[in-house]
mmCIF file of C-alpha atoms in Angstrom:
data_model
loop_
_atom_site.group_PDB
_atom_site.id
_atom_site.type_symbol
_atom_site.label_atom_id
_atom_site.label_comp_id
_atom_site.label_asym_id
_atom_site.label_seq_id
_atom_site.Cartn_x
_atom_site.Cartn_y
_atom_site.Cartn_z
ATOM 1 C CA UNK A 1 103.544 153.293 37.582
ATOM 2 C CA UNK A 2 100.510 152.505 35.690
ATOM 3 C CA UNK A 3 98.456 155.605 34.574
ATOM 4 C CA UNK A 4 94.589 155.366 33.297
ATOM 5 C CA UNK A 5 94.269 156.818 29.539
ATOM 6 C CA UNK A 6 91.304 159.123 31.200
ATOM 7 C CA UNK A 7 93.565 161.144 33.901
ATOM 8 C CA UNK A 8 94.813 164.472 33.485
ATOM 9 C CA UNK A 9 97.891 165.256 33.763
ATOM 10 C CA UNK A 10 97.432 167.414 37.126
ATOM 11 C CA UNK A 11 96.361 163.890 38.451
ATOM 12 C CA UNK A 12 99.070 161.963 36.981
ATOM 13 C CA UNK A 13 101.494 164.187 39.225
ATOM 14 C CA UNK A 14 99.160 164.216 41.914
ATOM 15 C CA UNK A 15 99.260 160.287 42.227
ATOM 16 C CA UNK A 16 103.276 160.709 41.108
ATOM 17 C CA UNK A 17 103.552 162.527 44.476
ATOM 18 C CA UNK A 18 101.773 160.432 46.706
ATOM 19 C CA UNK A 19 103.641 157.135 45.582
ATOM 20 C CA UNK A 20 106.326 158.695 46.614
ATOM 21 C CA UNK A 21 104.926 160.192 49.803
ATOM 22 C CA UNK A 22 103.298 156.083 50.846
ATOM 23 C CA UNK A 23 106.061 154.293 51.867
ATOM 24 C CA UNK A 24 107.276 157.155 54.493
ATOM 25 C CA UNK A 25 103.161 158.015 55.614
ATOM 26 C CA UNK A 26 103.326 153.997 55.844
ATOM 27 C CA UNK A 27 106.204 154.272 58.279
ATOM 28 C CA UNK A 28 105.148 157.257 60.365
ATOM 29 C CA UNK A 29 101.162 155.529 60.593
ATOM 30 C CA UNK A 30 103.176 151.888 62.247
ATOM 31 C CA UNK A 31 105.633 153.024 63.865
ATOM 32 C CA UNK A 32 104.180 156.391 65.326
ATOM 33 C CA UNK A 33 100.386 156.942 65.269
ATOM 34 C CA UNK A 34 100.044 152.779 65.543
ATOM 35 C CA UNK A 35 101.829 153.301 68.981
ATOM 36 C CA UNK A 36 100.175 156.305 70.301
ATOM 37 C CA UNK A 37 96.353 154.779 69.774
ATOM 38 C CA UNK A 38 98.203 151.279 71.404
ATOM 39 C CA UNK A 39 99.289 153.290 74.657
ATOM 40 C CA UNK A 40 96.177 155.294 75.105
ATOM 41 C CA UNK A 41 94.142 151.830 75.067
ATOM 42 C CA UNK A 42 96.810 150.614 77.181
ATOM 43 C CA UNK A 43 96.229 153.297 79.506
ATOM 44 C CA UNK A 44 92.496 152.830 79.917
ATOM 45 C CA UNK A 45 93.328 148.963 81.422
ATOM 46 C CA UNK A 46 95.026 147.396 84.463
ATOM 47 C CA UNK A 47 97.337 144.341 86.087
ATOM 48 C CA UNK A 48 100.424 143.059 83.984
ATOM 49 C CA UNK A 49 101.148 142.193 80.351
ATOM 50 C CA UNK A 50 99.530 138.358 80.996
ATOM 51 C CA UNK A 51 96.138 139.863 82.606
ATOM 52 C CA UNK A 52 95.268 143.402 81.200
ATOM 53 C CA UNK A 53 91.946 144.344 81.994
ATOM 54 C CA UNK A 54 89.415 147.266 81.198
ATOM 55 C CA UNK A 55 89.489 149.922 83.777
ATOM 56 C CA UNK A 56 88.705 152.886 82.110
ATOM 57 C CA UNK A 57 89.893 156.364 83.679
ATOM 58 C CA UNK A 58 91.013 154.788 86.873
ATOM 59 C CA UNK A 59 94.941 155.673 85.622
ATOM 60 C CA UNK A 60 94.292 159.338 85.463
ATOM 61 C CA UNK A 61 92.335 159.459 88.541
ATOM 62 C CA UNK A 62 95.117 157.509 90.164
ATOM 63 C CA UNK A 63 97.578 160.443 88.834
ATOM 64 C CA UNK A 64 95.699 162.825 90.541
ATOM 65 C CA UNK A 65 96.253 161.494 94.305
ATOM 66 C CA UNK A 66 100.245 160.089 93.233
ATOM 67 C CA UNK A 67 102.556 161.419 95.777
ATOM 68 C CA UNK A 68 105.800 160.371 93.646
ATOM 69 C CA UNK A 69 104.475 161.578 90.139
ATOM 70 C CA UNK A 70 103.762 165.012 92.050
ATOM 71 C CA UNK A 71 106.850 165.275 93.189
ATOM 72 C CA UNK A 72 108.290 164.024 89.713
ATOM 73 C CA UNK A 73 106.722 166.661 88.096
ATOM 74 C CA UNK A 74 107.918 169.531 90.284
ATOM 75 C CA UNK A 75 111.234 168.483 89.666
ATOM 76 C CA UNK A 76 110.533 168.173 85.935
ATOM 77 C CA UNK A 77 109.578 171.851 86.269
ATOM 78 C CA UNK A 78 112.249 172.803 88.179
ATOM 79 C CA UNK A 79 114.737 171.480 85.450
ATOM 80 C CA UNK A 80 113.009 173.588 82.979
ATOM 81 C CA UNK A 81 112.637 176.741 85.062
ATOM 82 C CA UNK A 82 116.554 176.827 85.726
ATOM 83 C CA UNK A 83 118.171 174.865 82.839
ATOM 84 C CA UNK A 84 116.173 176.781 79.741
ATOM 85 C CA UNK A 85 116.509 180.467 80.093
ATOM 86 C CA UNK A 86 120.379 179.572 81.248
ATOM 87 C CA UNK A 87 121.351 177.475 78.824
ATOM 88 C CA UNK A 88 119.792 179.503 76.192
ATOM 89 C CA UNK A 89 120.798 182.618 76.993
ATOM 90 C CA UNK A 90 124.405 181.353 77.482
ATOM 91 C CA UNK A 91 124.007 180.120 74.659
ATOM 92 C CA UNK A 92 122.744 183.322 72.695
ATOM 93 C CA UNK A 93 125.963 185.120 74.263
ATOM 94 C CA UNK A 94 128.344 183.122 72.776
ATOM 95 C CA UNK A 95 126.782 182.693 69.899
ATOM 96 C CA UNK A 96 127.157 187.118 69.895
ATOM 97 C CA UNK A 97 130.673 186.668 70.821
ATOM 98 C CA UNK A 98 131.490 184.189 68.295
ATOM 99 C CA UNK A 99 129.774 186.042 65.246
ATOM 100 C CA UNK A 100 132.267 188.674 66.067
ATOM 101 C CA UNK A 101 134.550 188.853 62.630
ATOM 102 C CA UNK A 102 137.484 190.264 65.074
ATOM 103 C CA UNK A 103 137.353 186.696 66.764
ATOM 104 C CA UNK A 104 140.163 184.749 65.581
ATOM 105 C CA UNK A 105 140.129 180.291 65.298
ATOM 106 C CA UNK A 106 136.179 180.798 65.674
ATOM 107 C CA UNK A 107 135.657 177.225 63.897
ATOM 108 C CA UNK A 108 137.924 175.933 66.690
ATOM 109 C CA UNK A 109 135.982 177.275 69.935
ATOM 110 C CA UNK A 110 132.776 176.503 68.028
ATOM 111 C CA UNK A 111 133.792 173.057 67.462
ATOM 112 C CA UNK A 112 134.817 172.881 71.432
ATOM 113 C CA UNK A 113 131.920 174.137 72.821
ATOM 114 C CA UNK A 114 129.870 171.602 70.461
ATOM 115 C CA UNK A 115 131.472 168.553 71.121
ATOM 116 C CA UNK A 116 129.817 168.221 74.398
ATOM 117 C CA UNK A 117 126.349 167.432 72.817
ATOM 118 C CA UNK A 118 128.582 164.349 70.703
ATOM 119 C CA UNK A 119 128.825 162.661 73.620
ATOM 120 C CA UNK A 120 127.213 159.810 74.584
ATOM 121 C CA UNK A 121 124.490 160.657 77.418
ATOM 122 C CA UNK A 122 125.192 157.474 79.876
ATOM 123 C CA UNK A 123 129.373 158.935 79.445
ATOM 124 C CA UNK A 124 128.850 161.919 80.025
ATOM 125 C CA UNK A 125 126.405 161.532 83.597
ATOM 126 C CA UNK A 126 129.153 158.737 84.515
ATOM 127 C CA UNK A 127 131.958 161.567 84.064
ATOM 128 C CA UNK A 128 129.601 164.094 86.205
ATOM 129 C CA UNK A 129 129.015 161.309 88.345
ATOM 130 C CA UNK A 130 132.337 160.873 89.075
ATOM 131 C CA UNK A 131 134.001 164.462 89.241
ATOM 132 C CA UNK A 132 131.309 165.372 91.956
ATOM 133 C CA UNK A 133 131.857 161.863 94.330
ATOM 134 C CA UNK A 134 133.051 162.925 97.469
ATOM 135 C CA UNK A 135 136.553 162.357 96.516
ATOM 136 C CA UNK A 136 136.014 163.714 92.910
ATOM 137 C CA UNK A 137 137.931 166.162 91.578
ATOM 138 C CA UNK A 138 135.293 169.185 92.447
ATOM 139 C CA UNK A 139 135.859 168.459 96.066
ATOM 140 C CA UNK A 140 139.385 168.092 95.586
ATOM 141 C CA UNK A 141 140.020 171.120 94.192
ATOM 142 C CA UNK A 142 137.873 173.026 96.270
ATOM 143 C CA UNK A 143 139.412 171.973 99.123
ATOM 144 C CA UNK A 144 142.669 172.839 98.355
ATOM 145 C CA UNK A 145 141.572 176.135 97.167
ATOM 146 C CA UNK A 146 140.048 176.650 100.719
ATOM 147 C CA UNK A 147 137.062 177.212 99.690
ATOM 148 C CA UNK A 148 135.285 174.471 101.684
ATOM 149 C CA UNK A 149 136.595 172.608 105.076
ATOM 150 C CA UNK A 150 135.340 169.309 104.326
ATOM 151 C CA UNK A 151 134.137 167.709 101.479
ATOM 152 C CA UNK A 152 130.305 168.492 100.236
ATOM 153 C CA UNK A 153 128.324 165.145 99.566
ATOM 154 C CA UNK A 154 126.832 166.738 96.059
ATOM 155 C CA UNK A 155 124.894 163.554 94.772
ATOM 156 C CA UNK A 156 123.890 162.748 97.889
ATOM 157 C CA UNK A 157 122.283 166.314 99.111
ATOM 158 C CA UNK A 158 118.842 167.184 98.111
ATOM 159 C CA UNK A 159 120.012 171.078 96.708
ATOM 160 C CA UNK A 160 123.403 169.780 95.042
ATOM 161 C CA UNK A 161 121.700 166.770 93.557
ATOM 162 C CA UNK A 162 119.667 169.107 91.567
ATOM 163 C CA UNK A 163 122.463 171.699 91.144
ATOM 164 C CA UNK A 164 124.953 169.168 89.537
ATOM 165 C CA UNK A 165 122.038 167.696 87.433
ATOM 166 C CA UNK A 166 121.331 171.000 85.457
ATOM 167 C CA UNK A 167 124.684 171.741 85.617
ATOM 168 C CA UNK A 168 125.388 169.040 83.420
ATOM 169 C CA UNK A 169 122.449 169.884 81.044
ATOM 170 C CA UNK A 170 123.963 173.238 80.631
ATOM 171 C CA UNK A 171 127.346 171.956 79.885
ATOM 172 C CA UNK A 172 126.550 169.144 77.633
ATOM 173 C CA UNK A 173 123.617 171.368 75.581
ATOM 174 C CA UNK A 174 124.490 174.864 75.399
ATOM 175 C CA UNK A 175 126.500 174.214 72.576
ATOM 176 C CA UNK A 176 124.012 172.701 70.412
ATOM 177 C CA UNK A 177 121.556 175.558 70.762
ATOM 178 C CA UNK A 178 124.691 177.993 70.390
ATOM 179 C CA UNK A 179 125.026 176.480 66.479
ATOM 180 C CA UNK A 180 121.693 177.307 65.668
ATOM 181 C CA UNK A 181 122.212 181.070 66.926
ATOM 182 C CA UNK A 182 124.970 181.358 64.994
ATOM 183 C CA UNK A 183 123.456 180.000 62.072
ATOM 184 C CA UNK A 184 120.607 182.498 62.598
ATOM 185 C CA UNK A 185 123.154 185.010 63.374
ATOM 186 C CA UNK A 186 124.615 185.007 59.819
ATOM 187 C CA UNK A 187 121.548 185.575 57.570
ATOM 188 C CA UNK A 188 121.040 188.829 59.405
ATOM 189 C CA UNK A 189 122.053 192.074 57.068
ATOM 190 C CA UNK A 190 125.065 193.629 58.597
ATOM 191 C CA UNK A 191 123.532 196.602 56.910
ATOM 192 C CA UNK A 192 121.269 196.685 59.656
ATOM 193 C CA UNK A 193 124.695 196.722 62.297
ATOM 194 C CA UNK A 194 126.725 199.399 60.154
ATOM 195 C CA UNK A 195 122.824 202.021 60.109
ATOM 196 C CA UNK A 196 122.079 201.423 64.225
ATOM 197 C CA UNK A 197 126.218 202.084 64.741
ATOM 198 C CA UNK A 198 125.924 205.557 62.279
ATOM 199 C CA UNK A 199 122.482 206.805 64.662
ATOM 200 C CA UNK A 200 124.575 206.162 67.579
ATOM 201 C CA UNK A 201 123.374 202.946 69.273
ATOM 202 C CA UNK A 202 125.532 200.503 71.207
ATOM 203 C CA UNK A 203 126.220 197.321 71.054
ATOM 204 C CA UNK A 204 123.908 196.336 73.921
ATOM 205 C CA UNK A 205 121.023 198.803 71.927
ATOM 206 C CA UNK A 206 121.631 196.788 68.358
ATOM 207 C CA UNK A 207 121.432 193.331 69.772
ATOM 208 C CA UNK A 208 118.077 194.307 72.047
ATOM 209 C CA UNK A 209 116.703 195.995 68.680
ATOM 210 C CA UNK A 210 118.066 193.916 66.066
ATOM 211 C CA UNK A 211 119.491 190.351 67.133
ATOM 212 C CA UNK A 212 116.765 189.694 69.225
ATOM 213 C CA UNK A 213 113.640 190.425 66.970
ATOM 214 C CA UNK A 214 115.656 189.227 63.883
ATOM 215 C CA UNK A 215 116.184 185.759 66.167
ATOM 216 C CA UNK A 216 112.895 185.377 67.127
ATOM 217 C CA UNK A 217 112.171 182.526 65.391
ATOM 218 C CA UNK A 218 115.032 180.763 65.929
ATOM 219 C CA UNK A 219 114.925 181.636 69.993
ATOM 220 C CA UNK A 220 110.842 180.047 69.767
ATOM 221 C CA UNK A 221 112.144 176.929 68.008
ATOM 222 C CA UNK A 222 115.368 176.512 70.707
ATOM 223 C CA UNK A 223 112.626 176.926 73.443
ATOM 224 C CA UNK A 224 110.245 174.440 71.777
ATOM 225 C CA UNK A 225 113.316 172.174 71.733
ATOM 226 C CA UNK A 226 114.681 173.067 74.932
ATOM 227 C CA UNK A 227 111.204 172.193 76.863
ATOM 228 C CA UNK A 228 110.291 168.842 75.152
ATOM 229 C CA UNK A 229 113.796 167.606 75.890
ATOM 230 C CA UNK A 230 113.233 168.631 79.540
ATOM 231 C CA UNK A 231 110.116 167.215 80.410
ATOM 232 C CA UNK A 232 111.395 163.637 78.428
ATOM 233 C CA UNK A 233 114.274 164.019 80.970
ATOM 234 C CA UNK A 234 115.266 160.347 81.476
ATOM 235 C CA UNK A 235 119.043 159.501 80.851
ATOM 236 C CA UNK A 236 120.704 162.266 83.167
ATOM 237 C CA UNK A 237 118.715 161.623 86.369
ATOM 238 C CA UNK A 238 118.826 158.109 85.881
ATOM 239 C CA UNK A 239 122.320 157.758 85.123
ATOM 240 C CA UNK A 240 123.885 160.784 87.313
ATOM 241 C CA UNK A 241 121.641 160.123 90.576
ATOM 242 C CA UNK A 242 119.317 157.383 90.015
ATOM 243 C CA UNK A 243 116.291 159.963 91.090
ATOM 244 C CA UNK A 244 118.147 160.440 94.171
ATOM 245 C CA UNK A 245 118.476 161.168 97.100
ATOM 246 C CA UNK A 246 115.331 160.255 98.128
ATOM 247 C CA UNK A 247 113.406 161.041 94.713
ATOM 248 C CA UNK A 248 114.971 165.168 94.951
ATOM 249 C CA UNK A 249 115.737 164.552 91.257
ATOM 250 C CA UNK A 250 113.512 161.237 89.669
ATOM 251 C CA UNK A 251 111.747 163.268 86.263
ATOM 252 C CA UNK A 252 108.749 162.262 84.829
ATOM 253 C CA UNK A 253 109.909 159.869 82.496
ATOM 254 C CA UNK A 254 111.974 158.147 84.964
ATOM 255 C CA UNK A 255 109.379 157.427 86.887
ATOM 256 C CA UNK A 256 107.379 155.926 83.697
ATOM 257 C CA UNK A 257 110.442 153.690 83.338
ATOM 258 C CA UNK A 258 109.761 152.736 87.019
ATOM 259 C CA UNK A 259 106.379 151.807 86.921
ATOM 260 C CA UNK A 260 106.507 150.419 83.644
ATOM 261 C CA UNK A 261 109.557 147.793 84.351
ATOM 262 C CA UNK A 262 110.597 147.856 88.119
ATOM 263 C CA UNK A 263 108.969 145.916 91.330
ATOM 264 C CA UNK A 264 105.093 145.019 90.384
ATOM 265 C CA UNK A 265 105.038 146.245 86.406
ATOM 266 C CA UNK A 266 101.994 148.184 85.434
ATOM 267 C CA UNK A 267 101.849 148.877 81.658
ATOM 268 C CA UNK A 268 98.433 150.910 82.006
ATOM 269 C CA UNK A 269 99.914 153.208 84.715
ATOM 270 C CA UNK A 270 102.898 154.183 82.601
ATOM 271 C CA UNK A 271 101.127 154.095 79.571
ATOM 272 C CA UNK A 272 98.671 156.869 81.157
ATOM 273 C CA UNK A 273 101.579 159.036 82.612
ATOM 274 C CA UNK A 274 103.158 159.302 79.303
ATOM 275 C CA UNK A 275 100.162 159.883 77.522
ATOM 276 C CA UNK A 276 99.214 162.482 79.441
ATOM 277 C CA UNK A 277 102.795 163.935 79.289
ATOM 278 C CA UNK A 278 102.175 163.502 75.828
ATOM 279 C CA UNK A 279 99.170 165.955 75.505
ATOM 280 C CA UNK A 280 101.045 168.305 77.951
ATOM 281 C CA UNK A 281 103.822 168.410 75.327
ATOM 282 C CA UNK A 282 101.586 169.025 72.288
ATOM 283 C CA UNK A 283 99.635 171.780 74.327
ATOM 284 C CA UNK A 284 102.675 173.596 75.367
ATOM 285 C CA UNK A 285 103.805 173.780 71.884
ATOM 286 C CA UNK A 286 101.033 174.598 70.561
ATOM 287 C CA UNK A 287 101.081 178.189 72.929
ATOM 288 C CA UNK A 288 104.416 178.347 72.788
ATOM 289 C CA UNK A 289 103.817 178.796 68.699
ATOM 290 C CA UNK A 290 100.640 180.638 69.647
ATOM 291 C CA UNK A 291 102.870 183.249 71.320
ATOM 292 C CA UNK A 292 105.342 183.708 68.906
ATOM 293 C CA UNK A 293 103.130 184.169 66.227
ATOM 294 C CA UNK A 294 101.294 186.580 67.992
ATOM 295 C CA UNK A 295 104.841 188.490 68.668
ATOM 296 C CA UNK A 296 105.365 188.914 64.881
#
């Protein structure tokens, strides 16, 4: 790196630091803000990839009176109402139980209950897929417990469609959020455990008045995490019910895909949906963040 005889040294570091910081700002301007500006001028046209022309706001007005996005997005919601606080507060629990220094093989059961997040997505909705068929082995085994007289049509009932979809979100991420509890769990001062248990409070009393507050960052990042994955919910639906049966479980971004690449294509419609998801996703973190900062 050349340096002029007339800079200081405080700008000798200064344009140290951002040679190193170009090529990655180089990367992130292509291959991130480069695509955002593309889809929002995308979105502002019409017709296919051959014939694009200017429309202006017609997309988003279009959104507005969309039967199928509406009902996209109130299953989107749905997803996130049921799958978050579950999954994270399953996952909290056994992240408790598993900080417990009376546990024994705790590396082992951690290591089980995060292998399900190692997966592959498209294996894992196949392996759903096919334990609740008909003649899967849910139905199978309920019916021999007695449970059930005949065998329940799960992917192809509105209420069991959904139920087996966030089932499977639970199982394959509770153990990923689970890590980063336990990870949280360990740089708080057992000191704090050993004075709560010599005033007398429980268990239940030191994790509402300790774990929790001490967690509080961590819970607001899992959340952040936990929301933005469900409203880019593609692979699941797609794979597990194909939206079905009769759209109970298409998500937002599935429906993108659809516009965007099946029957007539139309790049401006999907490149408005997902821009607008897009600003939904930035706004929700941003209160989200709002919130917890005004917790502290």
């Amino acid at each position: 790196m050349i340096y002029s005889k007339k800079m200081t040294l405080g700008q000798r570091h200064s344009l140290a630091g951002w040679a190193f910081l170009a090529p990655a700002v180089i990367l992130i301007i292509v291959f991130m803000f480069y695509p955002i500006l593309q889809a929002f001028f995308t979105s502002l046209q019409s017709g296919n990839a051959n014939s694009m022309v200017w429309s202006g706001l017609s997309n988003y007005h279009r959104m507005l009176s969309d039967p199928k996005l509406k009902t996209a997005v109130i299953n989107t919601l749905i997803f996130a109402v049921w799958q978050v606080p579950i999954m994270l507060g399953m996952a909290l629990l056994l992240a408790g139980i598993l900080n417990n220094s009376k546990i024994k093989f705790k590396p082992v059961f951690r290591t089980i209950l995060f292998l399900p997040c190692t997966m592959s997505l498209v294996a894992y909705a196949i392996v759903f897929k096919l334990m609740f068929a008909t003649n899967g082995i849910v139905n199978g085994l309920l019916l021999n417990l007695g449970v059930i007289d005949q065998a329940i049509n799960f992917l192809g009932d509105t209420f069991w469609a959904k139920f087996v979809l966030i089932l499977s979100l639970i199982w394959r991420w509770v153990g990923y959020n689970m890590i980063f509890y336990i990870t949280g769990l360990t740089n708080i001062d057992n000191t704090l455990y050993e004075a709560a248990q010599i005033d007398g409070a429980s268990s239940v009393q030191a994790f509402r008045h300790i774990t929790i507050p001490m967690l509080r960052p961590v819970i607001l990042l899992t959340i952040i995490m936990a929301t933005n994955g469900n409203l880019q919910l593609f692979d699941e639906p797609y794979n597990l019910t194909a939206g079905g049966p009769g759209n109970a479980t298409i998500s937002i971004s599935e429906y993108i895909y659809e516009v965007a690449f099946k029957s007539v294509p139309d790049f401006g419609y999907a490149c408005a949906i997902g821009f607008a998801l897009m600003v939904v996703i930035a706004v929700l973190i941003i209160l989200q963040m709002k919130v917890g900062d005004s917790d502290e």
